[in-house]
Coordinates of C-alpha atoms and ligand atoms in Angstrom, one line a residue:
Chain A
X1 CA -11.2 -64.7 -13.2
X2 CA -12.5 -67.0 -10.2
X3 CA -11.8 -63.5 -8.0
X4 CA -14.6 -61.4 -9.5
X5 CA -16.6 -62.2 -6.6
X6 CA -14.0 -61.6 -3.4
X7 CA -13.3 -58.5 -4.9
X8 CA -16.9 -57.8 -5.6
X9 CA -18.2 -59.0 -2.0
X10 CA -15.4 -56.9 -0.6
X11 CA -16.4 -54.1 -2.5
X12 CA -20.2 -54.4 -1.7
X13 CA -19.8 -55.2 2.1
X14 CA -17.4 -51.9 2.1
X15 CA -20.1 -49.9 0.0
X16 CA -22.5 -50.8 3.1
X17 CA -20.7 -50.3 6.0
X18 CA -20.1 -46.5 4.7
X19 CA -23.2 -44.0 4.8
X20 CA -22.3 -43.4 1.9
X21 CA -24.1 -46.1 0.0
X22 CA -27.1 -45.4 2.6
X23 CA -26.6 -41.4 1.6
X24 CA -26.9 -42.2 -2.0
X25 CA -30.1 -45.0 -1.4
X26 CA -32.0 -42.9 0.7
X27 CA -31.8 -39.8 -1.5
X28 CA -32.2 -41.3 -4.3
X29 CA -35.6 -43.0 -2.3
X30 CA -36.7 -39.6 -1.6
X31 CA -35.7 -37.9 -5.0
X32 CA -37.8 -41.2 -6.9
X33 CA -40.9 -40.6 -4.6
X34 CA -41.0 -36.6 -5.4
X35 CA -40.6 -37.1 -9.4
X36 CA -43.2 -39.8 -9.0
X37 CA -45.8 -37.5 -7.3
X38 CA -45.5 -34.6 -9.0
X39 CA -45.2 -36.8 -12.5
X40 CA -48.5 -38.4 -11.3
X41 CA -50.4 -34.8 -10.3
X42 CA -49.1 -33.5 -13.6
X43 CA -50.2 -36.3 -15.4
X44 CA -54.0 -35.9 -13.7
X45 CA -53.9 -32.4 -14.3
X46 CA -53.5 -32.4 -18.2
X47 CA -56.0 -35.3 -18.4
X48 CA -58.7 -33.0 -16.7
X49 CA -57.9 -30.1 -18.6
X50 CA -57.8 -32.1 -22.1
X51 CA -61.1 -33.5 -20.8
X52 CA -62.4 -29.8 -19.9
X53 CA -61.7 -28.4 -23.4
X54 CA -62.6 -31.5 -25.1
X55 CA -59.2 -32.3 -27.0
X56 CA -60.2 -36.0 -27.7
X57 CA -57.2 -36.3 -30.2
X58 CA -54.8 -35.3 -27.6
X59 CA -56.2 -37.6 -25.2
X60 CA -56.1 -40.3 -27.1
X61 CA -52.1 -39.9 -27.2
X62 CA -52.5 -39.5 -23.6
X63 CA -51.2 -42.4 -21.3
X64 CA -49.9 -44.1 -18.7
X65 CA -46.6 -45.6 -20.5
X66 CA -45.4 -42.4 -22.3
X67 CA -47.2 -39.1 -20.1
X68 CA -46.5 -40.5 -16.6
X69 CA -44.2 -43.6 -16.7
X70 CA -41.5 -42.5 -19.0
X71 CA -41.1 -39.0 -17.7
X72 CA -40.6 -40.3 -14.5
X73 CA -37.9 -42.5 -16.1
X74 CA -36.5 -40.1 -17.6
X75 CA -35.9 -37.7 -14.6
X76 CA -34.6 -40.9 -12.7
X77 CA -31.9 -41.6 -15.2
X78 CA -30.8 -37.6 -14.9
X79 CA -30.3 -38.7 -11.1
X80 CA -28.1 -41.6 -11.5
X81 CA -26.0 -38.9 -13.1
X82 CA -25.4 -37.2 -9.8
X83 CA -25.5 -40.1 -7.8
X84 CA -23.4 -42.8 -9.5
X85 CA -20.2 -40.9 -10.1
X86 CA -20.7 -40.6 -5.8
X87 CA -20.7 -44.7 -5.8
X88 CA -17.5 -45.2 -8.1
X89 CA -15.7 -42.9 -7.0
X90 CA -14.0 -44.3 -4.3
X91 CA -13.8 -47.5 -6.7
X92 CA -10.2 -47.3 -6.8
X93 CA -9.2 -44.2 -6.1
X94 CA -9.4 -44.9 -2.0
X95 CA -7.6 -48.4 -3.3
X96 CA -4.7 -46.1 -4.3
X97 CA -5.0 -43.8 -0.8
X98 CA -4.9 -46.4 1.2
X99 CA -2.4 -48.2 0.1
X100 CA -4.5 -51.2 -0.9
X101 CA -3.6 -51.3 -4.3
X102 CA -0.1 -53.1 -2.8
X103 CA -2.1 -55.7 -1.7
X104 CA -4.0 -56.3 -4.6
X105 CA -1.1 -56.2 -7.4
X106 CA 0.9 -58.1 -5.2
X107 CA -1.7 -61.0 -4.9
X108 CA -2.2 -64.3 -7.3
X109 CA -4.8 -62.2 -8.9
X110 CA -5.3 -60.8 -12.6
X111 CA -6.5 -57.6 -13.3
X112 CA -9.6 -58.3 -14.8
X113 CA -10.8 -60.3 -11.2
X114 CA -10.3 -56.5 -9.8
X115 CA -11.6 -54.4 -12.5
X116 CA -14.9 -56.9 -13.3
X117 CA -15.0 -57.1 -9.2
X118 CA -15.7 -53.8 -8.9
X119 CA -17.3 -53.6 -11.8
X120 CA -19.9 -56.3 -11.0
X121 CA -20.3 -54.5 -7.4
X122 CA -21.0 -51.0 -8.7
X123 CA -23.5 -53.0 -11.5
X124 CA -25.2 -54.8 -8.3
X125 CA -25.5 -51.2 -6.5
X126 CA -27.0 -49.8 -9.6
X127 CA -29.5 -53.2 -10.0
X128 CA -30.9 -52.6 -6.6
X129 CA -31.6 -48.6 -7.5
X130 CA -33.4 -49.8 -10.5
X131 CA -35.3 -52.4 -8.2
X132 CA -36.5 -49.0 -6.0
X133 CA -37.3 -47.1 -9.4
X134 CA -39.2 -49.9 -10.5
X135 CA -41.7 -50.3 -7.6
X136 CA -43.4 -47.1 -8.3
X137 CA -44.5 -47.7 -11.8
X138 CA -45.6 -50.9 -10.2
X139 CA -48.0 -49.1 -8.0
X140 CA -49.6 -48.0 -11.4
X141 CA -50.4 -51.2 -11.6
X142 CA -53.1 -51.6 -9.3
X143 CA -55.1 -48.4 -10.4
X144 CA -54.3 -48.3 -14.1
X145 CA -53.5 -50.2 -17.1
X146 CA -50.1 -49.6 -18.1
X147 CA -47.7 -51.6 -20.9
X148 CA -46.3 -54.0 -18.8
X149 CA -43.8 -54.0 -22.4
X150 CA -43.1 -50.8 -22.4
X151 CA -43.0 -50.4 -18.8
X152 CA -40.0 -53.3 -18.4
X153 CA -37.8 -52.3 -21.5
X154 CA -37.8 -48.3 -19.8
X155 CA -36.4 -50.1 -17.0
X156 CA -33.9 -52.2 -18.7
X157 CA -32.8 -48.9 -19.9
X158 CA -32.4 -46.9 -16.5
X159 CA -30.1 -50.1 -15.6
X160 CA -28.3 -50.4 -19.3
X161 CA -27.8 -46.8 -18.3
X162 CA -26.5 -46.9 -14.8
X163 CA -23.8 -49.8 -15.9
X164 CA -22.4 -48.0 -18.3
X165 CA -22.6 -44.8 -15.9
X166 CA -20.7 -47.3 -13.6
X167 CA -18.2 -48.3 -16.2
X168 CA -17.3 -45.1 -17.0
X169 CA -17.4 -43.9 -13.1
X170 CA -14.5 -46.6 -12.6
X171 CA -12.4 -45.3 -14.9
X172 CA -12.6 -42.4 -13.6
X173 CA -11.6 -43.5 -10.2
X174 CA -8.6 -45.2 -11.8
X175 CA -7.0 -42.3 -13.2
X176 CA -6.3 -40.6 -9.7
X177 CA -6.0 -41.0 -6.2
X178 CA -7.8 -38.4 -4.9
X179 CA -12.2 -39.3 -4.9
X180 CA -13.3 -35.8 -5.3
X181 CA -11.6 -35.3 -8.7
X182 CA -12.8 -38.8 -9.6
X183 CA -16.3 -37.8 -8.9
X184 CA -16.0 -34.5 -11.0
X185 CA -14.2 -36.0 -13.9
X186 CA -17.1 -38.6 -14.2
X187 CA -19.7 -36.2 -13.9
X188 CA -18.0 -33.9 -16.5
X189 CA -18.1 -37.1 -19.0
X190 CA -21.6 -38.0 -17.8
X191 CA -22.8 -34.9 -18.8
X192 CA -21.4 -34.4 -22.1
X193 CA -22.5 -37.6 -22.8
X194 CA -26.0 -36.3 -22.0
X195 CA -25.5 -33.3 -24.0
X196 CA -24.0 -34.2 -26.9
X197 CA -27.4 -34.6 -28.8
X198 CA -27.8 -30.7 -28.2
X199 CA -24.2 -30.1 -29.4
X200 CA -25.5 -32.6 -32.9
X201 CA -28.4 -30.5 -33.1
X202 CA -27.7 -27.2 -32.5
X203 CA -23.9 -27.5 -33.5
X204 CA -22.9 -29.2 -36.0
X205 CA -25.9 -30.6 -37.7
X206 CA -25.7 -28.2 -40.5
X207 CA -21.7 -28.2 -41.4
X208 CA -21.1 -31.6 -41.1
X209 CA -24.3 -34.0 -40.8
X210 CA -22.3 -37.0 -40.6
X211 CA -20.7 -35.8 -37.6
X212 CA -23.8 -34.9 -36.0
X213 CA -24.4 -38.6 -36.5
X214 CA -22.0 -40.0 -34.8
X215 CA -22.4 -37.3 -31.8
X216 CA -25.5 -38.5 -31.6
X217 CA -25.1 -42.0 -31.6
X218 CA -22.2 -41.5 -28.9
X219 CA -24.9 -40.4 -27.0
X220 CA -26.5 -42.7 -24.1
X221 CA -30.2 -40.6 -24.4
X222 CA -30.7 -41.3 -27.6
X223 CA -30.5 -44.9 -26.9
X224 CA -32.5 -44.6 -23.3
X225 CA -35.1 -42.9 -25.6
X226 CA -35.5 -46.1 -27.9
X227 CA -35.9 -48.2 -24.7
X228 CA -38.7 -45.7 -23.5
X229 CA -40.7 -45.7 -26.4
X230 CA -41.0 -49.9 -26.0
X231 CA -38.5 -50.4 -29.1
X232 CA -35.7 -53.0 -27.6
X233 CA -33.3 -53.3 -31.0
X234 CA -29.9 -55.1 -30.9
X235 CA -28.2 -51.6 -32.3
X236 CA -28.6 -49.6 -28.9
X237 CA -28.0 -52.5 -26.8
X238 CA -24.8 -53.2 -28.3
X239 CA -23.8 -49.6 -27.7
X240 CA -24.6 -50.1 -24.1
X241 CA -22.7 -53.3 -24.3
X242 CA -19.5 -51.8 -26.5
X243 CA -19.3 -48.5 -23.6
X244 CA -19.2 -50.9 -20.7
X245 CA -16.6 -53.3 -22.3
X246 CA -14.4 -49.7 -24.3
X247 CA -14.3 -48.3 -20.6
X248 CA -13.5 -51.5 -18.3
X249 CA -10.4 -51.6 -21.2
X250 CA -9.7 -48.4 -20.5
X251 CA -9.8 -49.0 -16.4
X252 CA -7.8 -52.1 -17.3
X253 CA -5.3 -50.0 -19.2
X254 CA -5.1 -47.8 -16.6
X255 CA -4.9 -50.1 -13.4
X256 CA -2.2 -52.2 -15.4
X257 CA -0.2 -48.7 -15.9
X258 CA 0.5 -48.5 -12.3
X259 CA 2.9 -51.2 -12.5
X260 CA 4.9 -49.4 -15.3
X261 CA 5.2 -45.7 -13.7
Chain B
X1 CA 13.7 -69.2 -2.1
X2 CA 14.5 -65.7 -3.8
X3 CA 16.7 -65.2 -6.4
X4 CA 17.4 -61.6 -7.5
X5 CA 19.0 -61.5 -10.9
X6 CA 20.3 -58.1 -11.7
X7 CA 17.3 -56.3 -10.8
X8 CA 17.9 -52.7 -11.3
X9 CA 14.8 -49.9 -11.5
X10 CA 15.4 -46.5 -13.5
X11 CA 13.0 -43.6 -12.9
X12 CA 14.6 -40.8 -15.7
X13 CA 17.9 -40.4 -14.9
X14 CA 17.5 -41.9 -11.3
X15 CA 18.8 -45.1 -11.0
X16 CA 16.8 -46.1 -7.6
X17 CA 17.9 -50.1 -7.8
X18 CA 21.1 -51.0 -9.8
X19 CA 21.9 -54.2 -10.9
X20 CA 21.2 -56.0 -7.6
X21 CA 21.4 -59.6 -6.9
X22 CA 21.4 -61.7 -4.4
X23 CA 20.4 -65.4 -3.9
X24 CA 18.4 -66.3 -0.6
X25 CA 18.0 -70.2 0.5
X26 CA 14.9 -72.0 2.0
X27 CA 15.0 -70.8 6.2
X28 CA 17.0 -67.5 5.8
X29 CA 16.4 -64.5 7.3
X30 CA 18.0 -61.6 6.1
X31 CA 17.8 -58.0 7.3
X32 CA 18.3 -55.4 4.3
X33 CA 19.7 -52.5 5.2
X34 CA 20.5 -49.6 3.8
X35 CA 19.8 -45.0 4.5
X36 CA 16.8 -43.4 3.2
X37 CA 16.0 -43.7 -0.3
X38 CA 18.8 -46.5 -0.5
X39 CA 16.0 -48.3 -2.9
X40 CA 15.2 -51.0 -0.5
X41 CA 11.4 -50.7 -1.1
X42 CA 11.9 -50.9 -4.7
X43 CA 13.8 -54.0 -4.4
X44 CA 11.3 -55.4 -2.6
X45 CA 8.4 -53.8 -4.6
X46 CA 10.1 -55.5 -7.6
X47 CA 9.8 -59.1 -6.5
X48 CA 6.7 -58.9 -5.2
X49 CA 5.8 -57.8 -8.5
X50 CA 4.3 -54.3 -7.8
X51 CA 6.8 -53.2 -10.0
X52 CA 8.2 -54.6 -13.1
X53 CA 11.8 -54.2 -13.1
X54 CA 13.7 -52.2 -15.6
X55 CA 16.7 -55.0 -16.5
X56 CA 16.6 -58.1 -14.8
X57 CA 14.3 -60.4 -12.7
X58 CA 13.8 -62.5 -9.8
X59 CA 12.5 -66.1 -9.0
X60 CA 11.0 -66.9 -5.7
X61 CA 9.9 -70.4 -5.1
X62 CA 10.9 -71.4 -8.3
X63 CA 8.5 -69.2 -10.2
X64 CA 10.0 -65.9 -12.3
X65 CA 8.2 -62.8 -11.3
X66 CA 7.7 -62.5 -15.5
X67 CA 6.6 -66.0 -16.7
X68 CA 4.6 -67.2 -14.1
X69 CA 3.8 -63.9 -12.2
X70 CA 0.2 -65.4 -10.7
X71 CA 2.7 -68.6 -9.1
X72 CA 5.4 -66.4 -8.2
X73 CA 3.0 -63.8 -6.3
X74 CA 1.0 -66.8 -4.8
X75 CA 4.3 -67.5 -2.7
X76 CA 4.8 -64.3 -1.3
X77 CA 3.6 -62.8 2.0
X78 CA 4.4 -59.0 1.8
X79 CA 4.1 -56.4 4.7
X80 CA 4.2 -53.1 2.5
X81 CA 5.9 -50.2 4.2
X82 CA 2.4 -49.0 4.9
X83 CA 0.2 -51.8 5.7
X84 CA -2.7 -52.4 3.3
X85 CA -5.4 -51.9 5.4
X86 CA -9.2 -51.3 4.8
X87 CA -10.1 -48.6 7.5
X88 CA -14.3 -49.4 7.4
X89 CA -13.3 -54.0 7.8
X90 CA -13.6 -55.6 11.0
X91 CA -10.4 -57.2 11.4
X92 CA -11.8 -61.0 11.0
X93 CA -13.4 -60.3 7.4
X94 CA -10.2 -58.2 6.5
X95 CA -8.2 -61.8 7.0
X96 CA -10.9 -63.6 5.5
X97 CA -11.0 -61.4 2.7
X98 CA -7.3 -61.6 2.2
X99 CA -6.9 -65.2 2.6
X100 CA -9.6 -65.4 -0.5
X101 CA -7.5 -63.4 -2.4
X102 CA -4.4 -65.3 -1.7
X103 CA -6.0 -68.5 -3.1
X104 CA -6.7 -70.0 0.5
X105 CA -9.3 -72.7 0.0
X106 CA -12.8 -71.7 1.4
X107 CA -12.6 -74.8 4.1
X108 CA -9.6 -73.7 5.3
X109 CA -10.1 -70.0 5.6
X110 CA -11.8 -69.7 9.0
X111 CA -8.7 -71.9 10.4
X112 CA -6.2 -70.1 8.5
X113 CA -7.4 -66.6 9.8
X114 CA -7.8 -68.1 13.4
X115 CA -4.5 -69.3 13.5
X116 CA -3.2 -66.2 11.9
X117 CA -4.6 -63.9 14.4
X118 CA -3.6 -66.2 17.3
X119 CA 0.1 -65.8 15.9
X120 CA -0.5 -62.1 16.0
X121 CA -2.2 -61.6 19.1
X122 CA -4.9 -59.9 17.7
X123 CA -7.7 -62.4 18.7
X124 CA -9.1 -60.1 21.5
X125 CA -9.7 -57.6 18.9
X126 CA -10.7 -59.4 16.2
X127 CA -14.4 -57.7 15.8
X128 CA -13.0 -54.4 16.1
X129 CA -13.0 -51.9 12.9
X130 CA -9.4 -51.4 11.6
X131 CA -9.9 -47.8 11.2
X132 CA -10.1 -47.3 15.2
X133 CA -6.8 -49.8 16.3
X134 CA -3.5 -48.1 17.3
X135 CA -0.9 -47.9 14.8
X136 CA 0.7 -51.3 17.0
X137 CA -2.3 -53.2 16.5
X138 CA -2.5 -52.3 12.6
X139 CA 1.1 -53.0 12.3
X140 CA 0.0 -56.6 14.0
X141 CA -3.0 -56.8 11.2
X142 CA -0.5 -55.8 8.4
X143 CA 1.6 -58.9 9.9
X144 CA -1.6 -61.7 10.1
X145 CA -2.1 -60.3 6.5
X146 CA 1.3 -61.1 5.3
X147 CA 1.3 -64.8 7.2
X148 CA -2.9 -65.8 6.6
X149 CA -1.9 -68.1 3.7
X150 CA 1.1 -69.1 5.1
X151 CA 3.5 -68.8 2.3
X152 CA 6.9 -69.8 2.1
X153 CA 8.6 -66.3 1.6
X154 CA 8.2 -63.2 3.7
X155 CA 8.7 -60.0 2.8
X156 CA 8.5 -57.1 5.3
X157 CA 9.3 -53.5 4.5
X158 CA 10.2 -51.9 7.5
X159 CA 7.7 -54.1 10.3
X160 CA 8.2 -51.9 13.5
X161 CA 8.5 -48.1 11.7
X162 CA 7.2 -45.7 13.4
X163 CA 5.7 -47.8 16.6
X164 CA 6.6 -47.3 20.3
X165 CA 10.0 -48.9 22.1
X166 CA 6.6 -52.0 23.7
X167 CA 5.6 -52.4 20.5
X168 CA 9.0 -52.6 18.9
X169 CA 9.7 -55.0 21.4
X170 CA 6.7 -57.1 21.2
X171 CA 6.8 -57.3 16.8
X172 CA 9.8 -57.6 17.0
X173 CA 9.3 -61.3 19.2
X174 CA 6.7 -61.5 16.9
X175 CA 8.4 -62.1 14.3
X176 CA 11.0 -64.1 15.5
X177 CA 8.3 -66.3 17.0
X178 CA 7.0 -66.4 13.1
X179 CA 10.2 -67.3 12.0
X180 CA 11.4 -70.2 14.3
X181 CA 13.3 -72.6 12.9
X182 CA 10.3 -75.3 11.9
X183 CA 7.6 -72.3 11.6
X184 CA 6.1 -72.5 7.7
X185 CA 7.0 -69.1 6.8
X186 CA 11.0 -69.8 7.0
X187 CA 12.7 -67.5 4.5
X188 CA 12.3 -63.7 5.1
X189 CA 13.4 -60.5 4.0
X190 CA 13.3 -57.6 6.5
X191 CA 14.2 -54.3 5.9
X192 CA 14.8 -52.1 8.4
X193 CA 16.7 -49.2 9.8
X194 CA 17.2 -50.5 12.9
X195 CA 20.8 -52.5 13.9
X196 CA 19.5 -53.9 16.8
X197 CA 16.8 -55.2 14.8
X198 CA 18.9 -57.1 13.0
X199 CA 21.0 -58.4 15.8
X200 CA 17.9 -59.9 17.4
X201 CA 16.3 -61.9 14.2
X202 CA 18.3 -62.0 11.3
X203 CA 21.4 -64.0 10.4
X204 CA 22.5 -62.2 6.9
X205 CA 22.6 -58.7 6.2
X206 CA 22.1 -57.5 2.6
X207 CA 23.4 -54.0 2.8
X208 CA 22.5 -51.4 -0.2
X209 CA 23.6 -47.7 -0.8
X210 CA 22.3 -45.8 -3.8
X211 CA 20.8 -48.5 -5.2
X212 CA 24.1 -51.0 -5.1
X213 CA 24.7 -53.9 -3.1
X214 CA 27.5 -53.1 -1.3
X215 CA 27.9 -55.9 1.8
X216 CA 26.2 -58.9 1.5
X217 CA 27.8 -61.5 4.6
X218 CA 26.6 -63.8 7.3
X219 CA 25.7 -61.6 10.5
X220 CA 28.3 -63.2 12.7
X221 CA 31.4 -63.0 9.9
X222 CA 30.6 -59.5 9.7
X223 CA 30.6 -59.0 13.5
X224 CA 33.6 -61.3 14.6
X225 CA 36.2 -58.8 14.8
X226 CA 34.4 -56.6 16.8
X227 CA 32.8 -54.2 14.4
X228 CA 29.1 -53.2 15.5
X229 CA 26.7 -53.2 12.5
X230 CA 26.8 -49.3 13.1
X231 CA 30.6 -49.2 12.2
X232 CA 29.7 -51.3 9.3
X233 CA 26.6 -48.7 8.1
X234 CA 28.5 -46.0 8.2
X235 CA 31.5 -47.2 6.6
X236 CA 29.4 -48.6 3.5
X237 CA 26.8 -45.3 3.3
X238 CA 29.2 -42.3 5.0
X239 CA 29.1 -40.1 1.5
X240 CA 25.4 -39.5 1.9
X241 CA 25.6 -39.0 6.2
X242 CA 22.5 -36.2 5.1
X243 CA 20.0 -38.2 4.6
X244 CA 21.0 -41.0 7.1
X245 CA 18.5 -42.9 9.3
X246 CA 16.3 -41.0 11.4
X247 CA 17.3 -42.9 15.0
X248 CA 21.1 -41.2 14.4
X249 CA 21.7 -39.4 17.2
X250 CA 23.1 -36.8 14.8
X251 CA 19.8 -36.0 13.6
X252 CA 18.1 -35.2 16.7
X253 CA 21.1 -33.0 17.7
X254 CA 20.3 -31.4 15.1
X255 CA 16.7 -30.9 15.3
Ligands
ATP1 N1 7.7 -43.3 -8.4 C1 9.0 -42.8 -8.3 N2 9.4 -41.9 -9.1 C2 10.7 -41.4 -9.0 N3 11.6 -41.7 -8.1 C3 11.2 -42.7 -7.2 C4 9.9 -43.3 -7.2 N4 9.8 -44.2 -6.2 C5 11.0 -44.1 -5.6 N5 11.8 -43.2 -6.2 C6 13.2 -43.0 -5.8 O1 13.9 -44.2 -5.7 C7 14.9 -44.2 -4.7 C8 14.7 -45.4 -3.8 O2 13.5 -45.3 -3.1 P1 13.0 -46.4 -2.0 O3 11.7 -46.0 -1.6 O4 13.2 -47.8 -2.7 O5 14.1 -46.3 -0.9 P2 14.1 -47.0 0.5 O6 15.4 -47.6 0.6 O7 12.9 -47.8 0.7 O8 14.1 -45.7 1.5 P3 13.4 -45.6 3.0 O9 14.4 -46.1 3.9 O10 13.2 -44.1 3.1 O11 12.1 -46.3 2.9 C9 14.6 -42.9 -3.9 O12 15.6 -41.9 -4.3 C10 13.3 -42.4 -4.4 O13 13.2 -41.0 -4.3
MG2 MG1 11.4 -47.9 2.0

């Protein structure tokens, strides 16, 4: 395990010779600064009209934390669904093209320094997008009072969420050689992750509730949503922690199976 | 130094290595030989523990590929048939990188990768991006890769494939350089489908067809009645004169 971090610097100092990284930073930049304006010109634009027609119990559920903060949270987490699958894709499925992979499995390391390498670098990517989301609530700061509570645990959910989006990214990566079907088979299971709330709801809520259940607690919105609202509670960050630790098994599994093809 | 012990390697029906041993001493060098598809990069892939074998196992430096795989891999330099390059690395922190990996301690890595570029020739390039050297020069960085940590075993899959009569020439001194007697790196295995390869660095010939062992002799015992390696590859592989190397002249005729 003392290789996480040559595998991990490698990783990184890759990630940021490539445009890639830079494609992904900068449009993700641009994509966090136009949810954050129009968040913030909705946001003054309901106030004045609640204030216009007087609706004093509206406004008093209107603020900073849940109307402007959390929205914008939200939409950023909907990004890192696009954008992460574009990070980990070439994880190890470039590894694999370029013949790599030899070098790796045939050096004194264990699979767990490569798969938590790579893991910890994706995780480190993700940190420093969080950083980037996190400065604009932070502008809110010197105009407004917002939670700062409520305002860190929505963050430690866009990040919870963009590990496990990494996690899960990997192993896709490590199921093929080729990055553009690693980058659609992540965002395929990204998504339904996303949607399977709907599927609960509108599904199979009415047959079979208990399924719905578990559907929903499958789900990584339902847990953001928690975060969001201020509540941090052991129960969703374990399920964070369980999705990042069932998938690096799964890359595991799957990085390990090379050697018995 | 390497002990194969009955490796064999079964994909399906296909057995691509059979039951192949073979025992090679500290300061050997040994060409393997063998056509296309022969199953020398299995062998090798086998005990440098890419692949786990089907039956059998090998021991190199006294550690067996299965109970001490970390040890046994830690011994090995390995130049895979294509070398494992990072296109985007500069070619310094490719070495440096490598000699991390291979358990090279951090005070010694800046000298290790020095000396392993010096042995290469590849100082003059060393800040250049691997993605934009010639095939010679990668070939050269696949080598410094294989020797950074300087382990006692080296395995090279086919070293000079596919590169230009120079730069034949010029790995091919290379390597002999590498393996002098008194050089670290003293027991090698070489694959190749080159005779005169062979006749230039390596003193033992391992010959496989079909996966079987089918010659394994001294260079010189083999060659003392007159016989040219040639004579000797096509007595041991003639059944499957198809798919023979791609330097016969047969093949270009017909081409
Ligand atoms: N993953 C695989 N699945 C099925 N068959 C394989 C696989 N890898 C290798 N083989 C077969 O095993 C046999 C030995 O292949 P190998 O690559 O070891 O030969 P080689 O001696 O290195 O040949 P070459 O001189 O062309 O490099 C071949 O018939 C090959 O088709
Ligand atoms: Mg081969």
């Amino acid at each position: 395990m003392k290789q996480i971090g040559s595998i991990a610097g490698r990783e990184l100092r890759s990630m940021f010779v490539s445009p890639i990284a830079y494609g992904v930073m900068s449009l993700f930049s641009i994509l966090a600064g136009v949810f954050f304006i129009l968040d913030v010109a909705w946001f003054n634009e309901m106030l004045m009209r609640m204030q216009q027609y007087q609706a004093f119990d509206e406004l008093a559920q209107w603020n900073l934390n849940d109307s402007l903060i959390g929205e914008f949270y939200g939409s950023m987490s909907v990004v890192l669904m696009f954008l992460i699958p574009g990070i980990t894709m070439g994880l190890y499925a470039s590894e694999k093209s370029n013949g790599t992979e030899e070098l790796l499995l045939t050096s004194p390391l264990t699979i767990w320094d490569i798969v938590l390498g790579k893991f910890l670098a994706g995780a480190v990517f993700v940190t420093l997008l969080t950083l980037l989301v996190g400065m604009f609530p932070g502008l809110l700061f010197a105009y407004g009072d917002p939670e700062v509570g409520k305002t860190m645990s929505g963050l430690l959910g866009i990040l919870l969420v963009g590990w496990t989006y990494v996690a899960i990214g990997g192993f896709a990566s490590s199921i093929t050689r080729n990055q553009i079907i690693a980058f659609l088979v992540s965002f395929v299971v990204l998504l339904t992750l996303l949607l399977l709330p709907a599927v609960a709801d509108f599904g199979v809520a009415g047959s079979a509730p208990a399924v719905a259940e578990v559907l929903r607690y499958l789900s990584a919105a339902i847990h953001f949503e928690q975060l969001l609202k201020g509540l941090v509670d052991t129960a969703d960050l374990a399920y964070f922690a369980v999705m990042i630790g069932v998938f690096l098994l799964l890359t595991k599994a799957s990085v390990e199976s090379v050697r018995w093809r | 130094m390497i002990d194969a012990r009955g490796l064999s390697k079964r994909y399906g029906d296909l057995a691509a290595v059979d039951d192949v041993s073979f025992s090679i001493g500290k300061g050997e060098i040994v060409g393997f030989l063998g056509p296309n598809g022969a199953g020398k990069t299995t062998t090798m892939r086998m005990i440098t523990g890419f692949l786990p074998p089907t039956d059998g196992t090998a021991v190199v430096a006294g550690h067996d590929i299965f109970d001490d795989p970390i040890a046994a891999r830690g011994a090995i330099g390995y130049l895979p048939e294509t070398p494992p390059l990072y296109p985007e690395m500069t070619v310094t922190s490719y070495l440096d990188f490598v000699a991390r990996i291979k358990g090279v301690a951090r005070k010694q890595r800046r000298d290790s990768v020095d000396r392993a570029m010096e042995r290469t020739d590849l100082t003059g390039v060393n800040r250049q991006v691997i993605g934009t050297l010639s095939k010679g020069f990668r070939q050269r960085v696949g080598l410094a890769q294989a020797i950074v940590h300087d382990p006692p075993v080296l395995i090279l899959d086919e070293p000079t494939a596919g590169l230009d009569p120079l730069q034949i020439r010029e790995i091919r001194a290379l390597i002999a350089e590498l393996t002098a007697p008194g050089a670290a790196q003293n027991t090698v295995i070489l694959s190749t489908h080159i005779m005169a390869e062979v006749d230039a660095i390596c003193r033992r010939v391992i010959l496989i067809n079909r996966g079987r062992k089918v010659v394994d002799a001294p260079l010189e015992e083999l060659t003392a009645d007159g016989t040219t390696l040639e004579e000797i590859f096509a007595r041991h592989t003639s059944r499957d004169a198809a798919d023979l190397e791609p330097d016969e002249p047969a093949e270009e005729a017909a081409s």
